[in-house]
Amino acid sequence: MSIPASLIHDLVIANRVLAREEVVDAYGHVSVRHPDDPQRFLIARSLAPELVGPDDFVELGLDGEPVRSGEDRPLYLERFIHAAIFEARPDVMAVVHAHAEDTLPFGIADGTKLRPVIHAGSFIGGAVPVWDIADHFGDTNLLVTNIAQGRDLARCLGPGSVALMRGHGFAAAARSVIEVVRMSVYLPRNARALMRAKQLGGGIKYLSDGEIAARNRGYRPYSPETWRTWEYWANNAGCGHLLTRPETPPGG
Ligand SMILES: [Zn+2]
């Protein structure tokens, strides 16, 4: 069960892009489900995403613990977010958790829901639920540090793509690494546009359900349009040399 080098490289690119695009800083992480064993996933050891390289990944089970005995490198405290989402959602192949500042107000204030207002924000879905760790776990340090908390978050995410985490950040889930990075980059931008529009006053025009559906129908992970963005971000993040484009793109 060897892991293709292209997948490892995609995961390095994802880490670097999320850092470069300021979705993550020293904190935040991205993971991918193991291509041969759906009961495992790959995520970096405890390291700032900008510094992650090909040798920094660990294989964890859906309980959030290392599958190899002797793995003694420090791990992300919040790896249970990923474990629980992979456990609850067989369709999900990649997960991001981040603290992007522009998303935070929407997890705190209940006056305005975070919904798509820009075309690239359509992938977050029509409504973004807010998970409050205090609902079931009382006073905590707000971090998701065990599988029970991860599962509670995964229940809030449900069949959706993104859940906000009150006073903390967000979790995003998608069918591929490219898709989850794209969503995580545009989520704060959508939030920023909505926030600024609110400052202008008057009503807000959200994307309609039909527009969201039309955007999703047209999306393909390796289409020229999607690839253009991935290639641009990877080069911008200094890791264009790690790009691998499949010869026969899955699903086009
Ligand atoms: Zn966090």
Short mmCIF file of N, CA and C and ligand atoms in Angstrom, two decimals, residues 27-29 78 81 97-99 142-144 165 168-170, ligand 1:
data_model
loop_
_atom_site.label_atom_id
_atom_site.label_comp_id
_atom_site.label_asym_id
_atom_site.label_seq_id
_atom_site.Cartn_x
_atom_site.Cartn_y
_atom_site.Cartn_z
N TYR A 27 -0.74 27.76 12.81
CA TYR A 27 -1.76 26.76 13.13
C TYR A 27 -2.64 26.49 11.91
N GLY A 28 -3.39 25.42 11.98
CA GLY A 28 -4.23 25.01 10.86
C GLY A 28 -3.57 23.85 10.15
N HIS A 29 -4.40 22.99 9.52
CA HIS A 29 -3.83 21.81 8.86
C HIS A 29 -4.74 21.29 7.75
N GLU A 78 -5.32 18.95 17.26
CA GLU A 78 -6.68 18.95 16.72
C GLU A 78 -6.87 17.99 15.54
N ILE A 81 -10.39 16.47 14.46
CA ILE A 81 -11.32 17.10 13.50
C ILE A 81 -11.32 16.28 12.22
N HIS A 97 -8.63 22.34 8.39
CA HIS A 97 -9.06 23.11 9.56
C HIS A 97 -8.18 24.34 9.65
N ALA A 98 -8.79 25.50 9.83
CA ALA A 98 -8.02 26.74 9.89
C ALA A 98 -8.73 27.76 10.76
N HIS A 99 -8.00 28.82 11.11
CA HIS A 99 -8.52 29.86 11.99
C HIS A 99 -8.67 31.19 11.24
N LEU A 142 -11.50 25.50 23.82
CA LEU A 142 -12.07 25.65 22.48
C LEU A 142 -11.39 24.78 21.41
N LEU A 143 -10.33 24.07 21.78
CA LEU A 143 -9.66 23.21 20.80
C LEU A 143 -10.33 21.83 20.78
N VAL A 144 -10.31 21.19 19.60
CA VAL A 144 -10.90 19.87 19.44
C VAL A 144 -9.82 18.83 19.74
N MET A 165 -16.63 27.21 13.41
CA MET A 165 -16.44 26.78 14.80
C MET A 165 -16.40 28.04 15.66
N HIS A 168 -13.32 30.28 16.96
CA HIS A 168 -12.16 29.42 16.71
C HIS A 168 -11.75 29.40 15.24
N GLY A 169 -12.63 29.00 14.34
CA GLY A 169 -12.23 28.89 12.93
C GLY A 169 -13.26 28.13 12.13
N PHE A 170 -12.77 27.24 11.25
CA PHE A 170 -13.71 26.46 10.44
C PHE A 170 -13.11 25.11 10.08
ZN ZN B 1 -8.04 25.07 15.63
#
